[in-house]
Short mmCIF file of C-alpha atoms in Angstrom, two decimals:
data_model
loop_
_atom_site.label_atom_id
_atom_site.label_comp_id
_atom_site.label_asym_id
_atom_site.label_seq_id
_atom_site.Cartn_x
_atom_site.Cartn_y
_atom_site.Cartn_z
CA MET A 1 38.27 71.62 129.86
CA GLN A 2 38.26 70.78 126.30
CA ALA A 3 39.71 73.65 125.08
CA TRP A 4 42.58 73.32 127.35
CA GLU A 5 42.84 69.69 126.20
CA PHE A 6 43.03 71.07 122.38
CA ARG A 7 45.53 73.51 123.48
CA MET A 8 47.62 70.94 125.51
CA ARG A 9 47.55 68.57 122.24
CA TYR A 10 49.10 70.69 120.17
CA LEU A 11 51.48 71.64 122.26
CA ARG A 12 52.58 67.73 122.96
CA LEU A 13 52.46 67.60 119.39
CA TYR A 14 54.96 70.65 118.74
CA ALA A 15 57.29 69.25 121.53
CA TYR A 16 57.20 65.66 119.82
CA PHE A 17 58.42 68.31 115.81
CA LEU A 18 61.14 69.66 118.23
CA ARG A 19 62.40 66.73 118.79
CA PHE A 20 62.48 65.09 115.42
CA SER A 21 63.63 68.25 114.29
CA MET A 22 66.62 68.14 116.69
CA SER A 23 67.52 64.26 115.44
CA ARG A 24 67.75 65.53 111.72
CA SER A 25 69.16 69.03 112.20
CA MET A 26 72.76 67.11 113.19
CA GLU A 27 72.59 64.91 110.46
CA PHE A 28 74.08 67.32 108.15
CA ARG A 29 76.66 68.50 110.86
CA LEU A 30 78.73 70.80 108.60
CA ASP A 31 75.60 72.58 107.06
CA PHE A 32 74.28 73.21 110.44
CA PHE A 33 77.13 75.72 111.15
CA PHE A 34 77.70 76.92 107.19
CA ARG A 35 73.92 77.85 107.54
CA ILE A 36 74.29 79.56 111.41
CA ILE A 37 77.72 81.47 109.41
CA MET A 38 75.29 82.44 106.44
CA ASP A 39 72.52 84.40 108.69
CA LEU A 40 75.31 85.25 110.86
CA ALA A 41 76.88 87.50 107.69
CA TYR A 42 73.24 88.56 107.02
CA TYR A 43 72.88 90.30 110.21
CA ALA A 44 76.65 91.96 110.00
CA VAL A 45 75.39 92.96 106.28
CA GLY A 46 72.16 94.65 107.61
CA LEU A 47 73.94 96.42 110.24
CA GLY A 48 77.01 97.33 108.33
CA PHE A 49 74.88 98.73 105.61
CA PHE A 50 73.30 101.36 107.65
CA HIS A 51 76.51 101.99 109.63
CA ILE A 52 78.09 103.27 106.28
CA LEU A 53 75.02 104.92 105.21
CA TYR A 54 75.25 107.05 109.00
CA LEU A 55 78.85 108.03 107.88
CA HIS A 56 77.07 110.42 105.13
CA THR A 57 73.88 111.59 107.09
CA ASP A 58 72.69 111.74 110.37
CA SER A 59 68.73 110.71 110.08
CA LEU A 60 67.62 108.78 107.66
CA GLY A 61 63.15 108.34 107.66
CA GLY A 62 63.27 109.90 110.83
CA TRP A 63 65.55 107.86 112.74
CA ASN A 64 69.17 108.45 113.66
CA MET A 65 71.99 105.81 114.17
CA HIS A 66 70.74 104.42 117.31
CA GLN A 67 67.03 104.35 116.54
CA MET A 68 67.77 102.68 113.29
CA ARG A 69 70.02 100.07 114.65
CA ILE A 70 66.71 98.89 116.92
CA PHE A 71 64.71 98.78 113.52
CA VAL A 72 67.65 96.32 112.45
CA ALA A 73 67.52 94.29 115.59
CA GLY A 74 63.51 94.31 114.67
CA TYR A 75 63.61 93.23 111.04
CA ILE A 76 66.68 90.67 111.93
CA LEU A 77 64.39 89.33 114.56
CA VAL A 78 61.74 88.68 111.95
CA ASP A 79 63.74 86.89 109.79
CA ALA A 80 64.95 84.57 112.73
CA VAL A 81 62.07 83.20 113.74
CA HIS A 82 60.46 82.96 110.54
CA MET A 83 63.94 81.04 109.87
CA THR A 84 63.70 79.29 112.57
CA MET A 85 59.93 78.10 112.45
CA PHE A 86 58.31 78.39 109.32
CA SER A 87 60.63 78.72 106.46
CA ASN A 88 61.80 74.94 105.89
CA ASN A 89 58.32 73.82 106.37
CA LEU A 90 57.68 76.40 103.75
CA TYR A 91 59.92 75.48 101.00
CA MET A 92 59.17 71.88 101.23
CA LEU A 93 55.13 72.34 100.70
CA PRO A 94 55.30 72.92 97.07
CA ARG A 95 56.65 69.92 96.73
CA PHE A 96 54.37 67.82 98.88
CA ILE A 97 51.60 69.52 96.57
CA ASN A 98 53.22 68.92 93.11
CA HIS A 99 53.86 65.01 94.21
CA GLY A 100 51.15 64.08 95.99
CA ASP A 101 52.58 63.77 99.37
CA LEU A 102 49.93 66.16 101.10
CA ASP A 103 47.82 63.25 101.48
CA TYR A 104 49.94 61.79 104.58
CA TYR A 105 48.91 65.18 106.18
CA LEU A 106 45.67 65.50 105.44
CA ILE A 107 44.67 62.25 107.50
CA ARG A 108 45.71 63.17 110.64
CA PRO A 109 43.76 64.53 113.35
CA VAL A 110 45.27 68.25 113.64
CA SER A 111 44.92 71.27 111.49
CA SER A 112 46.85 70.40 108.41
CA LEU A 113 48.11 74.16 108.15
CA PHE A 114 49.70 73.86 111.58
CA PHE A 115 51.51 70.72 110.78
CA LEU A 116 52.94 71.39 107.37
CA SER A 117 53.40 74.77 108.79
CA LEU A 118 55.62 73.67 112.16
CA ARG A 119 56.56 70.34 111.15
CA ASP A 120 60.11 70.86 111.14
CA PHE A 121 61.85 73.51 113.69
CA ALA A 122 65.31 75.02 112.37
CA PHE A 123 67.97 74.13 114.71
CA ASN A 124 70.72 75.76 113.28
CA SER A 125 68.52 79.15 112.71
CA PHE A 126 67.59 78.38 116.63
CA ILE A 127 71.01 79.31 117.35
CA ASN A 128 71.03 82.45 114.80
CA LEU A 129 67.51 83.10 116.74
CA ILE A 130 69.66 83.43 120.04
CA PHE A 131 72.15 85.94 117.96
CA ALA A 132 69.41 88.03 117.07
CA GLY A 133 67.99 88.21 120.66
CA GLY A 134 71.43 89.28 121.17
CA ILE A 135 71.53 92.20 118.62
CA VAL A 136 67.95 93.58 120.11
CA VAL A 137 69.55 93.31 123.53
CA TRP A 138 72.74 95.44 122.62
CA ALA A 139 70.59 98.12 120.18
CA VAL A 140 68.57 98.75 122.99
CA GLY A 141 71.26 98.34 125.60
CA THR A 142 73.75 101.13 123.99
CA TYR A 143 70.54 103.13 122.90
CA PRO A 144 71.24 106.91 124.46
CA GLY A 145 67.97 107.68 125.36
CA THR A 146 65.37 106.13 128.09
CA LEU A 147 63.13 102.94 126.68
CA GLY A 148 60.92 101.58 129.57
CA ALA A 149 60.67 98.24 130.24
CA SER A 150 56.77 97.91 128.72
CA GLY A 151 57.46 99.45 125.62
CA ILE A 152 60.10 96.61 125.21
CA ALA A 153 58.09 94.34 125.78
CA VAL A 154 55.14 95.60 123.32
CA PHE A 155 57.81 95.67 120.97
CA LEU A 156 59.34 92.21 121.16
CA LEU A 157 55.43 90.61 120.88
CA LEU A 158 54.37 93.17 117.87
CA ILE A 159 57.90 91.79 116.19
CA LEU A 160 56.51 88.53 116.89
CA ALA A 161 53.24 89.81 115.20
CA GLY A 162 55.46 91.13 112.31
CA ALA A 163 57.05 87.32 112.36
CA LEU A 164 53.50 86.30 111.60
CA LEU A 165 52.98 88.25 109.35
CA TYR A 166 56.23 87.49 107.08
CA TYR A 167 54.83 84.18 107.21
CA CYS A 168 51.09 84.71 105.85
CA ILE A 169 52.84 86.71 102.83
CA HIS A 170 55.27 83.80 102.31
CA LEU A 171 52.53 81.12 102.05
CA LEU A 172 50.23 83.13 99.92
CA THR A 173 53.11 83.13 97.22
CA ILE A 174 53.17 79.40 97.93
CA LEU A 175 49.57 78.84 97.46
CA PRO A 176 49.00 79.11 93.99
CA THR A 177 50.81 75.82 93.47
CA PHE A 178 47.75 74.44 94.03
CA TRP A 179 46.20 75.38 90.93
CA THR A 180 49.59 76.30 88.92
CA GLN A 181 51.50 73.33 89.88
CA SER A 182 54.60 75.41 89.34
CA GLY A 183 55.18 78.03 92.42
CA GLU A 184 59.07 78.50 91.93
CA SER A 185 58.67 82.33 90.51
CA LEU A 186 56.38 83.50 93.21
CA HIS A 187 58.07 81.55 95.96
CA GLN A 188 61.29 83.61 94.51
CA LEU A 189 59.23 86.71 93.89
CA PHE A 190 58.73 86.76 97.88
CA TYR A 191 62.16 86.71 98.82
CA ASN A 192 62.75 89.88 96.42
CA LEU A 193 60.06 91.40 97.53
CA SER A 194 61.25 90.86 101.57
CA ARG A 195 63.86 93.54 100.94
CA PHE A 196 61.25 95.90 101.29
CA MET A 197 61.18 94.86 105.07
CA GLU A 198 64.61 95.98 106.06
CA ARG A 199 64.28 99.86 105.22
CA PRO A 200 62.35 102.41 107.50
CA ASP A 201 58.59 102.88 106.56
CA ARG A 202 58.71 106.35 106.04
CA ILE A 203 61.21 106.11 102.92
CA TYR A 204 58.19 105.28 100.70
CA ARG A 205 55.37 107.47 99.77
CA GLY A 206 52.58 107.67 98.07
CA SER A 207 50.96 104.59 96.24
CA ILE A 208 54.12 102.29 96.57
CA ARG A 209 53.55 103.59 100.86
CA LEU A 210 50.11 102.38 101.01
CA LEU A 211 50.89 99.02 99.01
CA LEU A 212 53.67 98.38 101.56
CA THR A 213 51.82 99.06 104.59
CA VAL A 214 48.52 97.29 103.82
CA ALA A 215 48.53 95.00 100.81
CA LEU A 216 51.75 93.99 101.05
CA PRO A 217 52.46 94.88 104.17
CA PHE A 218 56.73 94.31 104.49
CA GLY A 219 56.54 98.25 105.80
CA LEU A 220 54.59 97.19 108.79
CA MET A 221 56.57 94.08 110.08
CA ALA A 222 59.78 95.83 111.97
CA SER A 223 58.74 99.67 111.00
CA PHE A 224 55.69 99.83 113.02
CA PRO A 225 56.61 97.97 116.51
CA ALA A 226 60.19 100.46 116.06
CA ARG A 227 57.97 103.33 115.67
CA LEU A 228 55.61 102.15 118.43
CA LEU A 229 59.52 101.74 120.91
CA LEU A 230 60.86 104.91 119.61
CA GLU A 231 58.37 107.68 119.39
CA PRO A 232 55.12 108.55 121.24
CA PHE A 233 52.68 105.66 121.08
CA ASN A 234 50.11 105.93 118.52
CA TRP A 235 47.00 103.55 118.38
CA ALA A 236 46.54 104.25 115.18
CA ILE A 237 50.01 101.77 114.18
CA LEU A 238 48.97 99.51 116.44
CA ALA A 239 45.60 99.39 115.32
CA GLN A 240 46.29 99.23 111.60
CA LEU A 241 49.43 96.27 112.48
CA LEU A 242 47.06 94.17 114.09
CA ALA A 243 43.63 94.92 111.33
CA VAL A 244 46.25 93.90 108.80
CA LEU A 245 48.00 90.71 110.12
CA THR A 246 44.06 89.27 110.97
CA GLY A 247 43.07 90.36 108.00
CA PHE A 248 46.03 88.10 106.24
CA LEU A 249 45.38 85.22 108.77
CA PHE A 250 42.08 85.03 107.43
CA LEU A 251 43.09 85.41 104.14
CA ILE A 252 45.50 82.48 103.88
CA SER A 253 43.07 80.04 105.80
CA PHE A 254 40.67 81.15 103.17
CA ILE A 255 42.61 79.86 100.35
CA TRP A 256 44.27 77.34 101.96
CA ASN A 257 40.73 75.66 102.34
CA ARG A 258 39.79 76.61 98.64
CA GLY A 259 43.37 74.57 97.80
CA LEU A 260 42.68 71.55 99.36
CA ARG A 261 39.28 71.40 97.54
CA ALA A 262 41.69 71.90 94.24
CA TYR A 263 44.06 69.78 95.37
CA SER A 264 43.98 66.64 93.60
CA SER A 265 46.53 63.93 95.23
CA ALA A 266 47.73 63.14 92.09
CA SER A 267 51.84 63.59 91.50
CA SER A 268 52.84 65.25 88.50
CA MET B 1 86.52 72.01 73.47
CA PRO B 2 85.40 71.67 69.62
CA LEU B 3 83.65 75.12 68.19
CA ASN B 4 80.68 72.84 67.35
CA LEU B 5 80.12 71.48 70.61
CA ALA B 6 80.20 74.74 72.61
CA LEU B 7 77.53 76.01 69.95
CA ARG B 8 75.29 72.95 70.71
CA LEU B 9 75.54 73.72 74.07
CA PHE B 10 75.25 77.40 73.88
CA ALA B 11 71.86 76.00 72.08
CA LEU B 12 70.51 73.94 74.75
CA GLU B 13 71.09 76.45 77.34
CA PHE B 14 69.12 79.24 75.49
CA LYS B 15 66.60 76.18 75.34
CA ARG B 16 66.74 75.95 79.21
CA ALA B 17 66.33 79.59 79.60
CA PHE B 18 63.02 80.07 77.54
CA ALA B 19 61.65 76.62 78.56
CA TYR B 20 59.36 78.32 81.14
CA ARG B 21 59.03 81.76 80.00
CA ALA B 22 57.14 83.03 82.92
CA GLU B 23 59.27 82.10 85.62
CA PHE B 24 62.27 83.18 83.34
CA TRP B 25 60.68 86.90 83.43
CA ILE B 26 59.62 87.10 86.42
CA GLY B 27 62.58 85.87 88.44
CA PHE B 28 64.30 88.72 86.13
CA LEU B 29 62.28 91.47 86.86
CA GLY B 30 61.19 90.69 90.61
CA ASN B 31 65.30 90.91 91.76
CA ALA B 32 65.43 93.42 89.28
CA LEU B 33 62.76 95.99 90.18
CA SER B 34 62.75 95.22 93.88
CA GLN B 35 66.41 95.83 93.96
CA PHE B 36 65.69 99.06 92.19
CA GLY B 37 62.68 100.09 94.24
CA VAL B 38 63.70 99.78 97.34
CA ALA B 39 67.54 101.61 96.43
CA TYR B 40 65.23 104.15 95.08
CA CYS B 41 63.42 104.94 97.75
CA LEU B 42 65.94 105.32 100.04
CA TRP B 43 68.20 107.43 98.47
CA ALA B 44 65.35 109.48 97.34
CA ALA B 45 64.79 109.77 101.19
CA MET B 46 68.54 110.20 101.93
CA PHE B 47 68.53 113.56 99.14
CA ALA B 48 65.49 114.99 100.27
CA GLY B 49 66.77 114.73 104.10
CA LEU B 50 69.63 116.19 103.45
CA GLY B 51 68.67 118.56 101.12
CA LYS B 52 71.60 118.06 98.86
CA THR B 53 71.73 117.15 94.56
CA ILE B 54 74.83 115.66 94.63
CA LEU B 55 76.26 112.65 96.91
CA GLN B 56 80.08 111.80 96.50
CA GLY B 57 79.31 112.48 93.09
CA PHE B 58 75.96 110.86 92.65
CA THR B 59 73.03 112.73 91.69
CA LEU B 60 69.55 110.86 92.37
CA PRO B 61 69.35 109.86 88.92
CA ASP B 62 72.75 108.50 88.49
CA MET B 63 71.75 106.48 91.30
CA ALA B 64 68.98 105.18 90.19
CA LEU B 65 70.50 103.87 86.35
CA TYR B 66 73.47 102.56 89.18
CA TYR B 67 70.78 100.48 91.45
CA LEU B 68 68.88 99.30 87.91
CA LEU B 69 72.18 97.96 86.68
CA ILE B 70 73.88 96.27 89.11
CA PRO B 71 71.53 93.47 89.29
CA LEU B 72 71.58 92.86 85.74
CA VAL B 73 75.20 93.00 86.05
CA GLU B 74 75.16 90.57 88.82
CA ARG B 75 73.23 88.49 86.70
CA VAL B 76 75.25 88.58 83.94
CA VAL B 77 78.20 87.96 85.83
CA MET B 78 77.24 85.38 88.42
CA GLY B 79 74.17 84.01 86.59
CA PRO B 80 70.96 83.04 88.71
CA GLU B 81 72.14 79.06 89.15
CA MET B 82 73.57 77.78 91.89
CA ASN B 83 74.80 74.57 93.04
CA HIS B 84 75.59 73.81 89.17
CA ILE B 85 78.34 71.60 90.58
CA SER B 86 77.70 70.74 93.58
CA SER B 87 73.89 68.97 92.22
CA GLU B 88 76.41 66.67 90.21
CA ILE B 89 78.30 65.19 92.77
CA TYR B 90 75.51 64.54 95.20
CA GLU B 91 73.08 63.08 92.52
CA GLY B 92 75.96 60.49 91.61
CA THR B 93 75.92 62.25 87.95
CA LEU B 94 79.44 63.77 88.14
CA THR B 95 79.95 60.09 86.49
CA ARG B 96 79.15 60.87 82.97
CA TYR B 97 81.59 63.95 82.99
CA LEU B 98 84.24 61.74 83.68
CA VAL B 99 84.14 59.45 80.94
CA TYR B 100 83.13 62.26 78.38
CA PRO B 101 85.93 63.22 75.89
CA VAL B 102 85.52 67.04 77.31
CA ALA B 103 86.57 68.61 80.43
CA PHE B 104 84.28 69.03 82.78
CA PHE B 105 84.98 72.73 84.26
CA ARG B 106 85.29 73.90 80.12
CA PHE B 107 81.52 72.11 79.81
CA LYS B 108 80.67 74.10 83.13
CA TYR B 109 82.02 77.48 82.15
CA VAL B 110 80.29 76.92 78.69
CA SER B 111 77.08 76.56 80.01
CA ALA B 112 77.56 79.20 82.58
CA LEU B 113 78.55 81.90 79.68
CA ALA B 114 75.96 80.55 77.03
CA GLN B 115 73.18 81.78 80.58
CA SER B 116 75.18 85.05 80.83
CA LEU B 117 74.64 85.65 77.11
CA VAL B 118 70.50 85.39 77.45
CA PHE B 119 71.08 87.51 80.74
CA ALA B 120 73.06 89.90 78.74
CA GLY B 121 70.14 90.43 76.32
CA GLN B 122 67.62 90.89 78.93
CA MET B 123 70.12 93.60 80.51
CA ALA B 124 70.46 95.25 77.00
CA ALA B 125 66.34 95.23 76.95
CA VAL B 126 65.97 97.14 80.31
CA VAL B 127 68.50 99.23 79.71
CA GLY B 128 67.43 100.16 76.26
CA VAL B 129 63.68 100.89 77.67
CA PHE B 130 65.09 103.16 80.49
CA LEU B 131 67.48 105.22 78.50
CA LEU B 132 64.72 105.69 76.21
CA ILE B 133 62.35 107.13 78.75
CA PHE B 134 64.88 108.79 81.01
CA GLY B 135 67.99 109.35 78.79
CA VAL B 136 71.55 109.44 80.14
CA PRO B 137 71.40 110.52 83.97
CA PRO B 138 74.85 113.52 84.53
CA ALA B 139 77.37 110.86 85.79
CA TYR B 140 77.34 108.39 82.62
CA HIS B 141 79.35 109.21 79.68
CA ILE B 142 78.52 105.86 77.73
CA THR B 143 80.31 105.53 74.94
CA GLY B 144 81.09 102.72 72.26
CA SER B 145 84.52 102.15 73.67
CA GLY B 146 83.50 102.36 77.58
CA ILE B 147 80.67 99.77 76.47
CA ALA B 148 83.04 97.53 74.85
CA LEU B 149 85.11 97.66 78.18
CA ALA B 150 82.08 97.06 80.58
CA LEU B 151 81.43 93.84 78.06
CA LEU B 152 84.81 93.06 78.83
CA ALA B 153 85.15 93.19 82.17
CA SER B 154 81.65 91.24 82.52
CA ALA B 155 82.89 88.51 80.59
CA ILE B 156 86.50 88.02 82.88
CA GLY B 157 84.03 88.30 85.23
CA THR B 158 82.12 85.39 84.33
CA LEU B 159 84.93 83.54 84.46
CA LEU B 160 86.29 84.96 88.11
CA TYR B 161 82.70 84.11 89.26
CA PHE B 162 82.96 80.74 87.94
CA VAL B 163 86.12 79.44 89.60
CA LEU B 164 84.84 81.03 93.18
CA ALA B 165 82.17 79.37 92.70
CA ALA B 166 83.53 76.20 91.79
CA CYS B 167 86.26 76.39 94.84
CA LEU B 168 83.20 76.74 97.03
CA GLU B 169 80.69 74.12 95.52
CA MET B 170 83.47 71.48 95.29
CA VAL B 171 83.31 71.58 98.93
CA ALA B 172 80.34 69.13 98.44
CA PHE B 173 82.98 66.35 97.97
CA TRP B 174 83.13 66.73 101.77
CA ALA B 175 79.90 68.27 103.59
CA ASP B 176 76.65 67.00 102.97
CA ASN B 177 75.13 70.60 102.11
CA VAL B 178 76.82 73.57 99.93
CA TRP B 179 73.52 75.47 99.31
CA SER B 180 74.09 78.20 102.46
CA LEU B 181 77.80 78.32 101.64
CA MET B 182 76.85 79.34 97.99
CA VAL B 183 74.09 82.11 99.20
CA LEU B 184 76.93 83.37 101.69
CA ASN B 185 78.79 83.68 98.97
CA LYS B 186 76.68 85.87 96.98
CA LEU B 187 75.87 87.87 100.12
CA VAL B 188 79.51 89.09 100.75
CA LEU B 189 79.87 89.71 97.06
CA HIS B 190 77.22 91.58 96.85
CA PHE B 191 77.54 93.85 100.05
CA LEU B 192 81.62 93.97 99.86
CA GLY B 193 81.35 94.03 95.81
CA GLY B 194 79.10 97.81 95.95
CA GLY B 195 75.75 96.25 95.65
CA LEU B 196 74.13 97.38 98.11
CA LEU B 197 75.46 101.09 98.07
CA PRO B 198 78.36 102.15 95.48
CA LEU B 199 81.74 101.47 96.99
CA VAL B 200 82.72 105.70 96.95
CA PHE B 201 80.63 105.41 100.44
CA PHE B 202 82.82 102.85 101.96
CA PRO B 203 85.44 104.41 104.55
CA GLN B 204 88.79 104.96 102.38
CA ALA B 205 90.88 102.14 103.88
CA MET B 206 88.39 99.57 103.27
CA GLN B 207 88.17 100.39 99.91
CA THR B 208 91.43 100.36 99.29
CA ILE B 209 91.41 96.95 100.80
CA LEU B 210 88.24 95.34 98.41
CA LYS B 211 90.64 96.86 95.27
CA LEU B 212 92.28 94.33 95.83
CA THR B 213 90.15 91.38 96.28
CA PRO B 214 87.67 89.78 93.78
CA PHE B 215 84.69 91.28 95.26
CA PRO B 216 84.10 94.68 93.50
CA TYR B 217 85.32 93.24 90.28
CA LEU B 218 82.40 90.66 90.23
CA VAL B 219 79.28 93.66 90.96
CA SER B 220 80.44 97.02 90.46
CA PHE B 221 83.73 97.51 88.49
CA PRO B 222 82.37 97.15 84.99
CA LEU B 223 79.54 99.61 85.67
CA ARG B 224 82.44 102.16 85.95
CA PHE B 225 83.01 102.08 82.45
CA LEU B 226 79.76 103.45 81.45
CA MET B 227 80.32 105.79 84.04
CA GLY B 228 83.68 107.35 83.10
CA GLY B 229 86.18 109.00 85.15
CA MET B 230 88.56 105.42 85.14
CA SER B 231 92.20 106.21 84.52
CA MET B 232 93.98 104.09 82.41
CA ALA B 233 95.84 102.71 85.74
CA GLU B 234 92.85 102.21 87.66
CA MET B 235 91.57 100.19 84.22
CA GLU B 236 94.93 98.16 84.41
CA THR B 237 94.99 97.55 87.73
CA GLY B 238 91.60 96.26 87.76
CA PHE B 239 92.10 93.63 85.22
CA GLY B 240 95.61 92.92 86.76
CA VAL B 241 93.96 91.84 90.13
CA MET B 242 90.80 90.14 88.19
CA ALA B 243 93.99 88.03 86.08
CA PHE B 244 95.46 87.60 89.63
CA TRP B 245 92.40 85.89 91.53
CA ILE B 246 91.35 83.78 88.49
CA VAL B 247 95.00 81.91 88.09
CA VAL B 248 95.18 81.90 92.22
CA LEU B 249 91.77 80.51 92.13
CA SER B 250 91.88 78.21 89.39
CA LEU B 251 95.18 76.37 90.92
CA LEU B 252 92.89 76.21 94.26
CA ALA B 253 89.92 74.62 92.03
CA SER B 254 92.46 72.35 90.29
CA GLY B 255 93.99 71.09 93.54
CA ILE B 256 90.38 70.74 95.38
CA TRP B 257 89.48 68.62 92.06
CA ARG B 258 92.13 66.51 92.03
CA ARG B 259 91.69 65.43 95.69
CA GLY B 260 87.87 65.69 95.24
CA VAL B 261 87.60 63.46 92.80
CA LYS B 262 89.60 60.86 95.00
CA GLN B 263 87.15 61.00 97.70
CA TYR B 264 83.63 60.41 95.55
CA ALA B 265 81.99 57.51 95.37
CA GLY B 266 79.57 58.05 92.52
CA VAL B 267 76.56 56.44 93.96
CA GLY B 268 74.64 60.06 94.75
CA ILE B 269 72.92 60.30 98.17
#
């Protein structure tokens, strides 16, 4: 019963976050539409890039164009979930740490990491999340082979796991702010490295592959869910994705708690 | 603008660029190396999959140098800083420029040019290291005149990008936030300029249309002087299209500025 009440409390809190975010997002109406167009352009560039590439080849990373479209739809969905739920919050986090504004969140009777990671829901990106969902439907719908409903459901669930992993790595590049006071360069590095998510994992070889599927797992986020959908089911792929995600969740929880101990509250 | 003022602005921008050295280098190397790394892995897989050594005139080493140079040229032409005009509008600090005895756009352009010069130095260092280690790939014909023309194209590119970005940034006179508009601009430029893949891979009709737009001249055009094989007619057309867009966008920027300043309240948000 207590666990149920605990979950309901967090759900109610999240409902409040949604309500406040909705009103806030309409404050800057023109920017609301600019952001939608910006993300749509990002999706168009992703699809256009592979469309042009497949004018010169039939297969890349073991996938044909139809399979690649499903992979692209997957990474677009990872990005859209991240932009909708986490991105705005993580953008503000270094400022809160540096200005001493974290105090306000630490005294709340809920998980500070939950509050700071989810308090701002980006409604403009939510519109894009719907478009991203449409791209997935289009990519799956135009796929010439047979894709089972259970396979598609697993794909979508693992894409959500990929989005969570993406959030973990993004947060990891921000947490050093507790000690360094300036996290801008690492934050920028995250966006640069996120390019590795936008290409199929099989193009990475040797030590780069090991790096991108274990230590900086951008190669897992969209590629592994797509491989499980498009190829014969492989438990090792599923196990690796879930093991890496679990490891990263423990890691951010550990570093967050260490960071809070180092947090002095004084602004700089 | 008086020369001594321009020199002071240059000195100021140099100091700013090196104020946070770690961020300066991490930002630069992170962007250039990640872009290069992703592209190299992709094209290595593509060449291996097709079993070919040349694709659209590019060997794998040619492609490697292309993708190493692209983020460097983009950094020189476009600079890393966005919102350098819109932030003045939002913060109300544009007011001080209105009373300065120097034109606002000249002031801003000289600052942008100084940043570009710093990045050009970085570019020279990185390319020098690459060439020392790997030598000159086959598709490149690096000559003194090629380097001079590439630098000229980059310098004119900085002006073209400046007027294009100014038009978009001045939307800030009416809109609450233009950050996403600037990101959109860079995204489109990167793709249609040949930053994601060389323009020779695009369908022929698209290449013909793109040659009339400003996009290729801000990204891949300077590189073509290092790769050789550009005819005099292509060169003249390229510089002509750049000049055309600089004039058109300058007139547009001037019109937006005149209307925007009337709108400007100077209180900041």
